[in-house]
Coordinates of C-alpha atoms in Angstrom, one line a residue:
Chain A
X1 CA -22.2 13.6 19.6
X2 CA -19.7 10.9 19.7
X3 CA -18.1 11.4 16.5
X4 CA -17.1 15.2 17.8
X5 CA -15.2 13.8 20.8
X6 CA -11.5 14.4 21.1
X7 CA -10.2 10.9 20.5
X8 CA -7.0 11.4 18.8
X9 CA -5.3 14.0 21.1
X10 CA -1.3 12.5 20.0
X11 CA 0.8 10.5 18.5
X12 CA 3.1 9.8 21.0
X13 CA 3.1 7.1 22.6
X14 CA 4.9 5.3 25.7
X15 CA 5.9 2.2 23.7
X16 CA 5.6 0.6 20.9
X17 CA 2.8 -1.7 22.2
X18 CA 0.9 0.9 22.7
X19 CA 1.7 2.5 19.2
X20 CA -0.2 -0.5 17.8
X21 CA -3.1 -0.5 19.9
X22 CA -3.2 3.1 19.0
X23 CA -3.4 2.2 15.1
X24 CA -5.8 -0.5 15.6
X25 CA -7.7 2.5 17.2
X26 CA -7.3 4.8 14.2
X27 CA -8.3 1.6 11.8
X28 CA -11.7 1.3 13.1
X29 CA -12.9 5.1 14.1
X30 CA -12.2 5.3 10.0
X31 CA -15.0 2.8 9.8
X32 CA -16.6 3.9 12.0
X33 CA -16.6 7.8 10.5
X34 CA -18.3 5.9 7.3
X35 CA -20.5 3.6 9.2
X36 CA -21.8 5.5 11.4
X37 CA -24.6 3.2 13.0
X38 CA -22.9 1.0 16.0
X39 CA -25.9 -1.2 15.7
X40 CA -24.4 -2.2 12.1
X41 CA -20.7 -2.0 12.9
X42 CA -21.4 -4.7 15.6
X43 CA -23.2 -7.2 13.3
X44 CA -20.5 -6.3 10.5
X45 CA -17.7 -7.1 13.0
X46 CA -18.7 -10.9 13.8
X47 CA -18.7 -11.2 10.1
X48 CA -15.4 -10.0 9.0
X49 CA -13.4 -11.7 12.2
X50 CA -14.1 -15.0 10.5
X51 CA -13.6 -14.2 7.0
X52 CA -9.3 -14.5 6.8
X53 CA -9.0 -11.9 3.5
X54 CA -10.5 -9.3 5.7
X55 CA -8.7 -9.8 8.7
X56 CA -5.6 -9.5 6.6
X57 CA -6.8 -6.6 5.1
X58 CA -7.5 -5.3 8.0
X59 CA -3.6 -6.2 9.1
X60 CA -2.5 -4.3 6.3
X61 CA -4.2 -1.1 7.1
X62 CA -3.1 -1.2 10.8
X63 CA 0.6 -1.8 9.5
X64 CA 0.6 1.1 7.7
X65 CA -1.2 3.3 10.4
X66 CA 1.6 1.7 13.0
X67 CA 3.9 3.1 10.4
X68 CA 2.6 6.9 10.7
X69 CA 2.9 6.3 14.5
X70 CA 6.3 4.8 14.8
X71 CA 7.9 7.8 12.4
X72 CA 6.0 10.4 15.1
X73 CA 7.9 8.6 18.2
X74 CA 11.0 8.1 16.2
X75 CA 10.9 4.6 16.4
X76 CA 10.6 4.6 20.2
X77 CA 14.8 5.0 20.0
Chain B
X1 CA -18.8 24.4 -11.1
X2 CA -18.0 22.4 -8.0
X3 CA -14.9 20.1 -9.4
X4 CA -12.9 24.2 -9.3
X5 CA -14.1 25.0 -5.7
X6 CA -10.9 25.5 -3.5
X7 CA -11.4 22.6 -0.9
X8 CA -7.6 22.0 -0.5
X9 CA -5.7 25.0 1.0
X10 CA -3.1 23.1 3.4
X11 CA -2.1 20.1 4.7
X12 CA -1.8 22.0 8.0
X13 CA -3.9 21.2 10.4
X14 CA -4.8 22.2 14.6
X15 CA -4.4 18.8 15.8
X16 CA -4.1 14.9 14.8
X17 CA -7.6 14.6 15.1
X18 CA -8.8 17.4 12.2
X19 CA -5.5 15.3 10.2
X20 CA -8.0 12.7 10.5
X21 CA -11.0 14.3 9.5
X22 CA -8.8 15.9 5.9
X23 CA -7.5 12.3 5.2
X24 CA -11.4 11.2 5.1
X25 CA -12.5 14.6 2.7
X26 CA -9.5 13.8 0.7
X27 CA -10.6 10.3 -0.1
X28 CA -14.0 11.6 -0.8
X29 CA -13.0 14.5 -3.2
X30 CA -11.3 11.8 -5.1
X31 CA -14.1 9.2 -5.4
X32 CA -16.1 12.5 -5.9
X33 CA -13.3 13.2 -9.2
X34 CA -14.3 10.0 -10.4
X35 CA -17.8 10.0 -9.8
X36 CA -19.0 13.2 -10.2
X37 CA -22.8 12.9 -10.7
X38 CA -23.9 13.6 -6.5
X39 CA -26.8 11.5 -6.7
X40 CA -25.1 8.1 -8.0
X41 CA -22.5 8.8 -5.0
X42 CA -24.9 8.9 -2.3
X43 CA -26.4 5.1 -3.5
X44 CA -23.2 3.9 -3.9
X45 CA -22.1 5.2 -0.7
X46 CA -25.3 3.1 1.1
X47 CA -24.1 0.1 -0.2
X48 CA -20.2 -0.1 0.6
X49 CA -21.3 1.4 4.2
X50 CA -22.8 -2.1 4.9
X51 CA -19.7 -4.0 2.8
X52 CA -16.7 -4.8 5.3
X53 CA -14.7 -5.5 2.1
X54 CA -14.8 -1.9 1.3
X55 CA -15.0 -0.5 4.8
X56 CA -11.5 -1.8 5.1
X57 CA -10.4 -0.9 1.8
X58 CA -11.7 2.9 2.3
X59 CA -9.7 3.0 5.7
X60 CA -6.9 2.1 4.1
X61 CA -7.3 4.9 1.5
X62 CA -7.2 6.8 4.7
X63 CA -4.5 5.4 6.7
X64 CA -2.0 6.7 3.7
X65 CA -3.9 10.2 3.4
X66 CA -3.1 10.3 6.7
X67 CA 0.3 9.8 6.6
X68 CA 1.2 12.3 4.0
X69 CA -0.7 14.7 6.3
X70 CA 1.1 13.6 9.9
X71 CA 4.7 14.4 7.8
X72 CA 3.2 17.8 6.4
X73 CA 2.6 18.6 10.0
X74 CA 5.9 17.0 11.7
X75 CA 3.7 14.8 13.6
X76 CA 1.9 17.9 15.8
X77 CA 4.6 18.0 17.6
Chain C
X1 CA 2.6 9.6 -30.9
X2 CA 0.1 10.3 -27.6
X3 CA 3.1 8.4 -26.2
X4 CA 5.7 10.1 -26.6
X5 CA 4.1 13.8 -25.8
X6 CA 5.7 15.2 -22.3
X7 CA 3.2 15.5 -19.6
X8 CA 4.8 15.6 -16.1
X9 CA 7.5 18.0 -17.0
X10 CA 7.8 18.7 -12.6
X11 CA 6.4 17.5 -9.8
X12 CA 6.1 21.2 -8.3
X13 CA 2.9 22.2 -8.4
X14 CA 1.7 25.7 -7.3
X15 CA -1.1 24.6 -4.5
X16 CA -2.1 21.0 -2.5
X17 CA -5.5 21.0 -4.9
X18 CA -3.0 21.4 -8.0
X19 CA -0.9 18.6 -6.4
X20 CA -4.4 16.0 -6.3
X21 CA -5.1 17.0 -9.8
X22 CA -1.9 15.9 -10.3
X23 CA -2.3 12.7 -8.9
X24 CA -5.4 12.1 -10.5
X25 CA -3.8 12.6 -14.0
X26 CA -0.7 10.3 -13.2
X27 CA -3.0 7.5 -12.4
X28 CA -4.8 7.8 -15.5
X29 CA -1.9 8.2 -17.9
X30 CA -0.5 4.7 -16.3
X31 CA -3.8 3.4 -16.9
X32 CA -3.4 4.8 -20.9
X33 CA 0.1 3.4 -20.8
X34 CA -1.3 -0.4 -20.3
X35 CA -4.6 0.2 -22.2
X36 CA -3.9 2.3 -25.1
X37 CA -6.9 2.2 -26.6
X38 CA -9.1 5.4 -26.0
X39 CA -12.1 3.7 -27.0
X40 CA -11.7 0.9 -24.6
X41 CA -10.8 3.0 -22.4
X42 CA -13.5 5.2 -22.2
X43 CA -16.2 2.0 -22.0
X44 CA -14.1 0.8 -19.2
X45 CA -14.4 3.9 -16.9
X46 CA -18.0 4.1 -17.4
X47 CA -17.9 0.6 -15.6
X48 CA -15.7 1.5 -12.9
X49 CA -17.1 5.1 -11.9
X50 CA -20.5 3.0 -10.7
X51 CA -18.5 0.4 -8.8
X52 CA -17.1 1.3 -5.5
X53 CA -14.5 -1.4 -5.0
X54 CA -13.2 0.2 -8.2
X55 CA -13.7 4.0 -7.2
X56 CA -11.9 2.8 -3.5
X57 CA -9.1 0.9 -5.3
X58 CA -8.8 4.2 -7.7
X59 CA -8.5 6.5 -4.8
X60 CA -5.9 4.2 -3.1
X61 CA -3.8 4.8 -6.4
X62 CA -4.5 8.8 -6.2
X63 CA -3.5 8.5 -2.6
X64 CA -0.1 7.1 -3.0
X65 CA 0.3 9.5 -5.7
X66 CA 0.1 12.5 -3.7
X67 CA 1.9 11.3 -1.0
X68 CA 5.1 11.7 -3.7
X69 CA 4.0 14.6 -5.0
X70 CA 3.2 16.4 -1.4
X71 CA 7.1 15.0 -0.9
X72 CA 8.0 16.5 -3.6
X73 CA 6.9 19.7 -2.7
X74 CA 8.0 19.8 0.8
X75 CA 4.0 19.5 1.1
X76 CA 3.7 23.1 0.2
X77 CA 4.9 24.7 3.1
Chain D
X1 CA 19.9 -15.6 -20.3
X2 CA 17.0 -13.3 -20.2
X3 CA 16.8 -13.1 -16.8
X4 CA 20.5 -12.3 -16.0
X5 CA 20.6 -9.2 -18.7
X6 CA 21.5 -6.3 -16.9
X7 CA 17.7 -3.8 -17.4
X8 CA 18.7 -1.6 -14.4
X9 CA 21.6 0.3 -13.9
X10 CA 20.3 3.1 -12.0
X11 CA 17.2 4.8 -10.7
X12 CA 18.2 8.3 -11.9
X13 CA 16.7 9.4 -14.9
X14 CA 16.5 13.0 -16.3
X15 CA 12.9 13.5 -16.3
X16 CA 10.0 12.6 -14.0
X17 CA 8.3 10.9 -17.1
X18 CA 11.4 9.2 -17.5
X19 CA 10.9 7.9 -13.7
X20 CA 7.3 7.0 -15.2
X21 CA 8.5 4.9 -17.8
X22 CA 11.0 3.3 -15.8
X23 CA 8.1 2.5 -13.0
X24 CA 6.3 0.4 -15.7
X25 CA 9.6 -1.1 -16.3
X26 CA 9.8 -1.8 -13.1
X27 CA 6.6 -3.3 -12.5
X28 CA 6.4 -5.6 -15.7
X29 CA 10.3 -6.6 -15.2
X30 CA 8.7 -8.1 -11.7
X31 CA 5.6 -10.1 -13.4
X32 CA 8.3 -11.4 -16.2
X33 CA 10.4 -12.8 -13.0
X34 CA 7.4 -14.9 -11.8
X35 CA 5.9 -16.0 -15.1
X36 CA 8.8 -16.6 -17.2
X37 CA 6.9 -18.3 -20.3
X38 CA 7.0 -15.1 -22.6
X39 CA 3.8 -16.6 -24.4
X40 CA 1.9 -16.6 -21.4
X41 CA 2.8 -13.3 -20.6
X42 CA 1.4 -11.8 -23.7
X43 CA -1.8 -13.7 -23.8
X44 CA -2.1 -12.6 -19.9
X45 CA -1.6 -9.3 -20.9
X46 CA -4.3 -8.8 -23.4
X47 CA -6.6 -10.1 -21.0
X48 CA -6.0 -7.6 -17.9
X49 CA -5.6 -4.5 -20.3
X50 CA -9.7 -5.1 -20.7
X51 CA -10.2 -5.9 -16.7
X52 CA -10.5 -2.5 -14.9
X53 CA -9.9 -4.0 -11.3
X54 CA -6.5 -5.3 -13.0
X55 CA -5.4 -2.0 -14.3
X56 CA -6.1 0.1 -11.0
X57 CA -4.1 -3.2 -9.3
X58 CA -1.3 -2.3 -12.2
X59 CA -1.6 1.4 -11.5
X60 CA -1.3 1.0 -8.0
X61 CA 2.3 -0.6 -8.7
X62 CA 3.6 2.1 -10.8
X63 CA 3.0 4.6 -8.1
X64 CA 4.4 2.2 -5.4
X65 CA 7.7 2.1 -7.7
X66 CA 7.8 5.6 -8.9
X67 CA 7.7 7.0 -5.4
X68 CA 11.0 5.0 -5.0
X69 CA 12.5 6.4 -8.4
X70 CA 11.2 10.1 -7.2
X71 CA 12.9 9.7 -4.1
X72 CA 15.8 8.5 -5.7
X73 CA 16.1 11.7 -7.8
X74 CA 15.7 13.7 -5.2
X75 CA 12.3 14.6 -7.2
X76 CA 14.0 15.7 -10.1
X77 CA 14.3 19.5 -7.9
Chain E
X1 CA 15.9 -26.8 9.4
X2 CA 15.5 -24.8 6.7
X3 CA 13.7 -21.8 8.3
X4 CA 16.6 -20.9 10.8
X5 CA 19.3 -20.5 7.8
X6 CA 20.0 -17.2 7.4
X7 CA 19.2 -16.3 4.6
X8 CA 19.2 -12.1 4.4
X9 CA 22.6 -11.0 6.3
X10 CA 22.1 -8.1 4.5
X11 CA 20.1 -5.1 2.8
X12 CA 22.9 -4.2 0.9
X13 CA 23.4 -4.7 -2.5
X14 CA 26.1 -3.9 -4.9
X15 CA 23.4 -2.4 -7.9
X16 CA 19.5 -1.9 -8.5
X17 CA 19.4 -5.1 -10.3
X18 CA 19.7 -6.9 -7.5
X19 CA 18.3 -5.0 -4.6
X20 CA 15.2 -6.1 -7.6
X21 CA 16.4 -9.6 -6.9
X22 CA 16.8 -9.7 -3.1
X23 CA 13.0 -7.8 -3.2
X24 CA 11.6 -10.9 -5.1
X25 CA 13.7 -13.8 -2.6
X26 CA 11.9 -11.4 0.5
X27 CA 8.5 -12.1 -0.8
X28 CA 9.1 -15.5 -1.2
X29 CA 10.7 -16.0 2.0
X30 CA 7.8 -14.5 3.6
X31 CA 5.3 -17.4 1.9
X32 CA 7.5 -20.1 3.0
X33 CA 7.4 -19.0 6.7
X34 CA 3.5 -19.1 6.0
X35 CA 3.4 -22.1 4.0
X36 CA 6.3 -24.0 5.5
X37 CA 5.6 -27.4 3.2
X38 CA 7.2 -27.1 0.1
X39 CA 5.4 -29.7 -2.2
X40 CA 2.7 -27.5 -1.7
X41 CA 3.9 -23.7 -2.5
X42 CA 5.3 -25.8 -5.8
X43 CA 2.0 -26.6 -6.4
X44 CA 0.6 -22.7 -5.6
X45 CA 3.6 -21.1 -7.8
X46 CA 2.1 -23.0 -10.6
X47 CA -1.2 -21.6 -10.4
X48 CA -1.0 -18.2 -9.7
X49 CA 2.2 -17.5 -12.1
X50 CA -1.1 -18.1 -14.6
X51 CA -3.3 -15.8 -12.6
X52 CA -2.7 -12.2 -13.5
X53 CA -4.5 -10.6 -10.2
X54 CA -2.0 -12.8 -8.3
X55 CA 0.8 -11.7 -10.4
X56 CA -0.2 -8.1 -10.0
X57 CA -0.3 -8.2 -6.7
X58 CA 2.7 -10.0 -6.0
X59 CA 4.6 -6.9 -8.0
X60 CA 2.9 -4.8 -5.0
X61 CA 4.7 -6.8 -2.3
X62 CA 8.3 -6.6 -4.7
X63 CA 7.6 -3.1 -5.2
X64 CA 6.8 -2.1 -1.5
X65 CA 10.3 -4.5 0.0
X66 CA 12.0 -2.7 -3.2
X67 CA 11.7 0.3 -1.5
X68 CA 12.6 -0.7 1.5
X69 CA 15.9 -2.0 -0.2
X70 CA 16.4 0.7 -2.3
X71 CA 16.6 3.6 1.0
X72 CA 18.8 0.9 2.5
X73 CA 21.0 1.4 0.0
X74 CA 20.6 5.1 -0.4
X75 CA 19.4 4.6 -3.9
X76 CA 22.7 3.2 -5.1
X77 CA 23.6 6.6 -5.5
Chain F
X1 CA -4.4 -11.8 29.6
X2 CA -3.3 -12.6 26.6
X3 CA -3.6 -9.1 25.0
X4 CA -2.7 -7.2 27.8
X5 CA 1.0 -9.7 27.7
X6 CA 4.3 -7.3 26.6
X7 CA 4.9 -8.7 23.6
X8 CA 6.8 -5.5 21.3
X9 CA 9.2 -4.2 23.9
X10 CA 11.3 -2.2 21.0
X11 CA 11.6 -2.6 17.1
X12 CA 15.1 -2.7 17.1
X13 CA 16.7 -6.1 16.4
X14 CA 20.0 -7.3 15.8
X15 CA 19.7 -8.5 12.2
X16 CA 17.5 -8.0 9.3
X17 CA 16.4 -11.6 9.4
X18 CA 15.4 -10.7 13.0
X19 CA 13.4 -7.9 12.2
X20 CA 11.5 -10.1 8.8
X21 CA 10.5 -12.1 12.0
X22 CA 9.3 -9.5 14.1
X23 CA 7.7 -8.1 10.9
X24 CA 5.6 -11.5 10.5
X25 CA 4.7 -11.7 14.7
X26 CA 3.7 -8.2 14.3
X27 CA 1.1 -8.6 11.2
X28 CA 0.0 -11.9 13.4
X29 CA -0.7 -10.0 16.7
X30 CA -3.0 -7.7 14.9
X31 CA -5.2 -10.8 13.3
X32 CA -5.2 -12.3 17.3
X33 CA -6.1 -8.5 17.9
X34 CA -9.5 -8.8 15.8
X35 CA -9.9 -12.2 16.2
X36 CA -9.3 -13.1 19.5
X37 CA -10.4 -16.9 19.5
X38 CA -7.1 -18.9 19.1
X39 CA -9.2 -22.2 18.3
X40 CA -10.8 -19.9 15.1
X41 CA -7.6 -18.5 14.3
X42 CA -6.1 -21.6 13.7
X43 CA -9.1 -22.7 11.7
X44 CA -8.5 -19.7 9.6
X45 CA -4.6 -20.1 9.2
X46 CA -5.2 -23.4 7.9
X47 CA -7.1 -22.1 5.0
X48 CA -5.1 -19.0 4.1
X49 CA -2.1 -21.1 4.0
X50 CA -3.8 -22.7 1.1
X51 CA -4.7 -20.1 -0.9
X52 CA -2.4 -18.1 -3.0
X53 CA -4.4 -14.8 -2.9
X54 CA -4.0 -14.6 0.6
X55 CA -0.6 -15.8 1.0
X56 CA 0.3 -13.1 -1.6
X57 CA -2.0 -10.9 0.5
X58 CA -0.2 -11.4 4.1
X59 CA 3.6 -10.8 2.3
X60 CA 1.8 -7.8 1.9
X61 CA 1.5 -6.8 5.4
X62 CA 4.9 -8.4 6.7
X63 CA 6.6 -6.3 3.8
X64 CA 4.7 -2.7 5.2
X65 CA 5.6 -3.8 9.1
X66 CA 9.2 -5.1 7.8
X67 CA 10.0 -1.2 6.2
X68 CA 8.9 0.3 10.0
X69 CA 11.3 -1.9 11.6
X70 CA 14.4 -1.6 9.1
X71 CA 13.6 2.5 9.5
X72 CA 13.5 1.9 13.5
X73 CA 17.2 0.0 13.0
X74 CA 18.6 2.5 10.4
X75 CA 18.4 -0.3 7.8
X76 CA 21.1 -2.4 10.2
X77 CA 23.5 0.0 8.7

């Protein structure tokens, strides 16, 4: 079942690049715990790419995910 | 009566990955607060599942959950 | 005065659960403090409990809450 | 001029429902700094106290700013 | 050219008042980088100073660089 | 690759002006994230540059990046 897979094992990352792919990551396996048909997600997906209030809501929740990540690698300092 | 159940005993959690899965019940238990009648939840979870608007919104409802939990638990690490 | 009468005396609460109830209340007495009719009011949350960009937006609200009240209770550790 | 009165001093006040207070302060002090026509303001008003989307958006602010104020008084511990 | 002045040399501020101040000129900076032509942000600023949803939500972004401002300065304590 | 390009090699910058820059390149590599055809994306920026909701709506995100990034440099202190 793939929402029962380890995805999330840490934090911590190498660098800070990879601290926001990592919050882009945690951004959509949230959508994807409450839309749980891929099938759907897909079709939703082409939708909200072109639509610029969701893509900078979307922005808004990866800053504040990166911000979570960032504070658990102290900044990458 | 449900709305006195204990659902909330820590912050605490194994790994980042169960942090996840709280930050999600926590958003729920609030909607749940709000909405209490069970069966008007589960229609009006059928239609924001299929709304991007609001898939967004509810991961971003998440994304702060989440970070009060990540500082309960010092990051996991 | 409704006003006037003290209702967050502390921040400390004895248990997490305590600590969303918490939150749940300080977002409703700052929705009291800009609509302070209970009348209005109470028509207006009948709208918003069946709308769920209204019950997401709430539990943003609850979410942010917490986080200062998990803060402020060195998230009950 | 209005805008040049001293309203803030300090963050610290003796009581979190002080803090509360001075959040809504906060908050309206900010919407007064972009519409400055007083007139407006109160016809504004009237109409988002009946708008629930508007007072969860207004509710939202007050816990933005009050997590500042709590932090500045050390949570009133 | 106007977007290379410097314009924040500093998160420092001698009281609340105007770390409140500095929190409104971030904002605005940020929509001038956006919307680099100036005739039209005039043009904007006139519309949604009459909007309160736009006003509401620009106290969000004050609120959230206030806090920013406000640990800066240690809470001007 | 574009994606695969370093672009965020640390958060730490010399001034604060310099990190409300890297705050606004970091909120704009996550819209190129999700939407990753430039030729849309500048269709898209076009609009949003126009409309005050979103403009409002991206200060937003740059001020949640910009409160990382002056944590990361100790608020240039």
């Amino acid at each position: 079942m793939a929402n029962t897979d380890v995805w999330l094992e840490s934090l911590i990352t190498k660098t800070p690049q990879e601290g926001r792919a990592l919050a882009i990551l945690m951004a959509r396996k949230t959508i994807a715990a409450i839309q749980t048909d891929p099938e759907k997600r897909k079709q939703l997906r082409a939708a909200y790419a072109e639509d610029t209030v969701q893509l900078i809501s979307s922005a808004q929740v990866v800053a504040i995910e990166f911000q979570t990540i960032a504070q658990a690698n102290n900044f990458w300092k």
